[in-house]
């Protein structure tokens, strides 16, 4: 069965839901962009003060917090944790790059 074979009202509802999903995806991307703007500033501050790129204690608190938020939102906490771990790994990679660039600028 293809979408052409589906009842017109079902197809309309499917399209409405997909438009909502597309809007939510756009909002998620924009929110992640804002988050990364903030974490870039954190990376520059850490580099300026020779702080390590990773903060395991902060990351642990964030995981606990996000798991609780996920539970209250009826989202799988394990999924939320995996998502945060993915984001944090990217943030740490950015912080390491910023620290390397800062060290290179200081040496020059």
CSV table of C-alpha atoms in Angstrom, one decimal, residues 37-89:
chain,number,residue,atom,x,y,z
A,37,UNK,CA,27.0,29.1,21.4
A,38,UNK,CA,27.0,29.0,25.2
A,39,UNK,CA,29.3,26.0,25.4
A,40,UNK,CA,31.7,27.7,23.0
A,41,UNK,CA,31.9,30.6,25.5
A,42,UNK,CA,32.5,28.1,28.3
A,43,UNK,CA,35.3,26.6,26.2
A,44,UNK,CA,37.0,30.0,25.7
A,45,UNK,CA,36.7,30.8,29.5
A,46,UNK,CA,38.1,27.4,30.4
A,47,UNK,CA,41.0,27.9,27.9
A,48,UNK,CA,41.8,31.3,29.2
A,49,UNK,CA,42.0,30.0,32.8
A,50,UNK,CA,43.7,26.7,31.9
A,51,UNK,CA,40.8,24.6,33.1
A,52,UNK,CA,40.3,21.1,31.7
A,53,UNK,CA,37.9,20.7,28.7
A,54,UNK,CA,35.8,18.0,30.6
A,55,UNK,CA,34.1,18.4,34.0
A,56,UNK,CA,33.0,14.9,35.0
A,57,UNK,CA,31.2,16.1,38.2
A,58,UNK,CA,29.1,18.6,36.2
A,59,UNK,CA,28.4,16.0,33.5
A,60,UNK,CA,27.2,13.5,36.2
A,61,UNK,CA,24.9,16.1,37.7
A,62,UNK,CA,23.6,16.9,34.2
A,63,UNK,CA,22.9,13.3,33.5
A,64,UNK,CA,21.0,12.9,36.7
A,65,UNK,CA,19.0,16.1,36.0
A,66,UNK,CA,18.2,15.1,32.4
A,67,UNK,CA,17.1,11.6,33.4
A,68,UNK,CA,14.7,13.2,35.9
A,69,UNK,CA,13.4,15.6,33.3
A,70,UNK,CA,12.9,12.7,30.8
A,71,UNK,CA,11.0,10.7,33.3
A,72,UNK,CA,8.6,13.6,34.1
A,73,UNK,CA,8.2,14.1,30.4
A,74,UNK,CA,7.5,10.4,29.8
A,75,UNK,CA,10.6,10.0,27.7
A,76,UNK,CA,12.9,7.1,28.1
A,77,UNK,CA,15.6,8.3,30.5
A,78,UNK,CA,18.2,6.0,28.9
A,79,UNK,CA,17.6,7.7,25.5
A,80,UNK,CA,17.9,11.1,27.1
A,81,UNK,CA,21.2,10.1,28.7
A,82,UNK,CA,22.5,8.8,25.4
A,83,UNK,CA,21.6,12.1,23.7
A,84,UNK,CA,23.2,14.1,26.4
A,85,UNK,CA,26.4,12.0,26.3
A,86,UNK,CA,26.5,12.5,22.5
A,87,UNK,CA,26.2,16.3,22.9
A,88,UNK,CA,28.7,16.4,25.8
A,89,UNK,CA,31.3,14.5,23.8
